[in-house]
Coordinates of C-alpha atoms and ligand atoms in Angstrom, one line a residue:
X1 CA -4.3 19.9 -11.2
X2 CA -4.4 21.2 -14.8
X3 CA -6.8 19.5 -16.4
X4 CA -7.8 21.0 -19.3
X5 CA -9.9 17.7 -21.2
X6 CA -11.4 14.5 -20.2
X7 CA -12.6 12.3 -22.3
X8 CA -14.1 8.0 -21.7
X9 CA -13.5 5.6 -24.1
X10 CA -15.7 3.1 -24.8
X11 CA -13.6 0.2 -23.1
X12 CA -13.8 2.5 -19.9
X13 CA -10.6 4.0 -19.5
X14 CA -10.6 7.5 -18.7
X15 CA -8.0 10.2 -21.0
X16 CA -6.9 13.4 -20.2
X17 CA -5.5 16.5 -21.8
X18 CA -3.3 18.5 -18.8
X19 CA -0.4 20.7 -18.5
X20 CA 1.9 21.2 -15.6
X21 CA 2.0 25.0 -14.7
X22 CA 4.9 26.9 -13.5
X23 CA 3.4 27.0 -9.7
X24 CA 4.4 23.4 -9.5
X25 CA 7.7 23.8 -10.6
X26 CA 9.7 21.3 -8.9
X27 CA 13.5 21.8 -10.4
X28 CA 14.0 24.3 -13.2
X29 CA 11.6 23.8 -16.1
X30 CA 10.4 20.7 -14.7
X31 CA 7.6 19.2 -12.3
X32 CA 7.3 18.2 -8.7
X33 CA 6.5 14.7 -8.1
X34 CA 4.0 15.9 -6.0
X35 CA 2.1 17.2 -8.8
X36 CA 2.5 14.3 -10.5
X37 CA 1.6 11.7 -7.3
X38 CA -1.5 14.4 -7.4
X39 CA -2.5 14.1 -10.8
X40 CA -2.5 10.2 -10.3
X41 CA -5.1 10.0 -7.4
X42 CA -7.5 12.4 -9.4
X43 CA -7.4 10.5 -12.3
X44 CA -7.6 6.7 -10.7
X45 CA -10.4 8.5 -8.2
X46 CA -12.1 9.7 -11.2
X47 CA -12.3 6.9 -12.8
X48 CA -14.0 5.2 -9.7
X49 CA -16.3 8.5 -9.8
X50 CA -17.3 7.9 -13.3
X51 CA -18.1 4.2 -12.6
X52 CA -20.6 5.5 -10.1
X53 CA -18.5 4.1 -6.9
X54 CA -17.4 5.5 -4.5
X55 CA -13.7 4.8 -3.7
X56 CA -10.9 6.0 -2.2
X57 CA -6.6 5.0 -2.5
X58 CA -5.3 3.0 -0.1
X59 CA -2.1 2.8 -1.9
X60 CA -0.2 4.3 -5.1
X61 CA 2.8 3.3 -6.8
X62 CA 4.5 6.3 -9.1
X63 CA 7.5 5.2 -11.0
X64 CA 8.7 8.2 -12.6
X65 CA 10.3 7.8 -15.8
X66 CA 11.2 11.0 -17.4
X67 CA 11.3 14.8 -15.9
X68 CA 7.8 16.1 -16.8
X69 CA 8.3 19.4 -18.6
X70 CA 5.7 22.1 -17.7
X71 CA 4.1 24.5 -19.7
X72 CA 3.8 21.8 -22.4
X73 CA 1.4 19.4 -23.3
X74 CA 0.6 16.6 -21.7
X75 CA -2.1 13.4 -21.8
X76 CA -3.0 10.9 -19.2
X77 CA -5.2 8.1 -18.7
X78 CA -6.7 6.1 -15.8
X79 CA -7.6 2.4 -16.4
X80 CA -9.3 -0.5 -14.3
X81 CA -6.3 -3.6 -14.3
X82 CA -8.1 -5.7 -11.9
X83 CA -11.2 -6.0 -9.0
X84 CA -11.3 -8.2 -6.2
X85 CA -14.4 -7.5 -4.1
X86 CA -13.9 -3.9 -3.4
X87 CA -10.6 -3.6 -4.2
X88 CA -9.4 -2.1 -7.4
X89 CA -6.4 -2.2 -9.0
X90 CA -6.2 1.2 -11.1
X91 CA -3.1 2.3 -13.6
X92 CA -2.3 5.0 -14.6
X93 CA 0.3 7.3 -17.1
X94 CA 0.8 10.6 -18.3
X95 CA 2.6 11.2 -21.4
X96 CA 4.2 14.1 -23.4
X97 CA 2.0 14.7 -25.9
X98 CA 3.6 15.9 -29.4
X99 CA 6.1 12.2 -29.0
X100 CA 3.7 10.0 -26.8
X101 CA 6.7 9.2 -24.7
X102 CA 5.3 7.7 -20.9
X103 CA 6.6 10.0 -18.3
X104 CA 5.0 8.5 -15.6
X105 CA 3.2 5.2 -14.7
X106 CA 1.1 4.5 -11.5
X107 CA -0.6 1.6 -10.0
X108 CA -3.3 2.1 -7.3
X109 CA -5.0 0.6 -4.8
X110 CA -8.4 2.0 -4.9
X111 CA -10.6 0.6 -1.6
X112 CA -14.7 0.7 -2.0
X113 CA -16.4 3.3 0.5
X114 CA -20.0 4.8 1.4
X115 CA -20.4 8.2 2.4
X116 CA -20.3 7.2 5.4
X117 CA -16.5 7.1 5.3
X118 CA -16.6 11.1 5.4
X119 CA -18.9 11.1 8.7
X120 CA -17.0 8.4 10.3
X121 CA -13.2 9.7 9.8
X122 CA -14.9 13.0 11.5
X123 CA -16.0 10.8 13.9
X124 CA -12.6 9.4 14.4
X125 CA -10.4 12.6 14.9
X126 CA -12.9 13.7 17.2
X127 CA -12.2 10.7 19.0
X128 CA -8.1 11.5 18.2
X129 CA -8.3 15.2 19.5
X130 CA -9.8 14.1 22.3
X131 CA -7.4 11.8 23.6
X132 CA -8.9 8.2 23.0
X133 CA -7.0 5.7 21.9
X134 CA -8.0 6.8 18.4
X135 CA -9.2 3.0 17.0
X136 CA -11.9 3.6 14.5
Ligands
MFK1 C1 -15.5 15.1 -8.3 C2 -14.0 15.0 -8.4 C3 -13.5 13.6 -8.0 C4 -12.1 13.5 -8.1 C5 -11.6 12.2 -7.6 C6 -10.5 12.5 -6.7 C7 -10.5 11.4 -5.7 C8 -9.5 11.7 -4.7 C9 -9.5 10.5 -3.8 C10 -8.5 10.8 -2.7 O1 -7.9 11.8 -2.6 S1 -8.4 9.6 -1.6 C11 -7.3 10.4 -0.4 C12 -6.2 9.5 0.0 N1 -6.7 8.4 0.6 C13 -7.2 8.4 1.8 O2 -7.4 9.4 2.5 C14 -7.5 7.0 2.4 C15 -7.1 6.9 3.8 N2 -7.1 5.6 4.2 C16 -8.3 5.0 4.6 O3 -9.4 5.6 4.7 C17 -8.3 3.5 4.9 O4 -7.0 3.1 5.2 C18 -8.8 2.7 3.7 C19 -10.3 3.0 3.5 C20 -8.0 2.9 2.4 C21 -8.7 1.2 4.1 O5 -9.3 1.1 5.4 P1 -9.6 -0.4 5.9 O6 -8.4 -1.3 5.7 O7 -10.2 -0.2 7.2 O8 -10.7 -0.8 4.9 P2 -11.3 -2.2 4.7 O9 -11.2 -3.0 6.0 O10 -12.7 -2.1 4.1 O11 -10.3 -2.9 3.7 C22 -10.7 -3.4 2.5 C23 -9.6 -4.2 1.9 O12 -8.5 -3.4 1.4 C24 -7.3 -3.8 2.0 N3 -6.4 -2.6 2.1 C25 -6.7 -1.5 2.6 N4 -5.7 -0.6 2.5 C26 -4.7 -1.3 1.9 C27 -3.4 -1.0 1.5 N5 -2.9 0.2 1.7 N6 -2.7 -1.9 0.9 C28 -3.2 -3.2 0.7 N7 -4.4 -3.5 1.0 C29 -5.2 -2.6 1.6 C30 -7.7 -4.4 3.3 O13 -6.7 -5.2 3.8 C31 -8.9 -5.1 3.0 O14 -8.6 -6.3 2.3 P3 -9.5 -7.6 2.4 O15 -10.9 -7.2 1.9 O16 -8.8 -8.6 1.5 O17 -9.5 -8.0 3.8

């Protein structure tokens, strides 16, 4: 996704040193929101990853403020809002970094899971394929 740095703070939050390249040009000189949407679930992911959970989205929020240039650079950072049992609420922004101007802000949903979530969503599109009625 064009990370280039990551670096943890000591409050936790995650912070990122990135770049949009020119394969995910989305309009002329700028980004596609799906690199962007993409940078946010690696970075609210990763934070899970670095907190030693487990965790996947469940749902993500991407208001986007300003057209992300590419080949410039850019910083980012993941942070923990909120927890309520095994649901996190994760935020996130990338920035253009020579001005510090927020390009993009996310909020996500981030749901606790085993690695047993893998086996059993293989289990389930077996079950899908197959022609069950798919409940998991
Ligand atoms: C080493 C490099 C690492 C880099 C990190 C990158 C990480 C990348 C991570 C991803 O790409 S994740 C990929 C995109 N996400 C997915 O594929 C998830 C697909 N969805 C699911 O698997 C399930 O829908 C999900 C696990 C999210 C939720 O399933 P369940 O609803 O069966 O789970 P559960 O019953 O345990 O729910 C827990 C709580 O979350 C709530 N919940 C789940 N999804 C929700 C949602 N979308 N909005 C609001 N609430 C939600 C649910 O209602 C419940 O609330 P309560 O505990 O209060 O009852």
């Amino acid at each position: 996704m064009g990370m280039e740095e990551e670096t943890l703070a000591a409050d936790g939050s995650a912070h990122y040193r990135l770049r949009c390249g020119p394969e995910h040009e989305g309009g002329p000189g700028v980004a596609h929101g799906g690199w962007i949407s993409g940078v946010f679930v690696e970075i609210v992911g990763h934070l899970a990853v670095q907190m030693e959970q487990l965790a996947v989205t469940g749902a993500l929020s991407v208001t986007y403020r300003k057209p992300v240039p590419i080949n410039r650079p850019l910083t980012a950072r993941a942070w923990l809002a909120g927890k309520d049992g095994g649901k996190w609420t994760v935020e996130g922004s990338i920035h253009l970094a020579s001005s510090g101007t927020e390009l993009a802000h996310a909020t996500a949903l981030l749901v606790e899971r085993e690695m047993s979530h893998y086996t059993r969503a293989r289990e389930w599109l077996g079950r899908e394929e197959a022609g069950s009625d798919g409940t998991a």
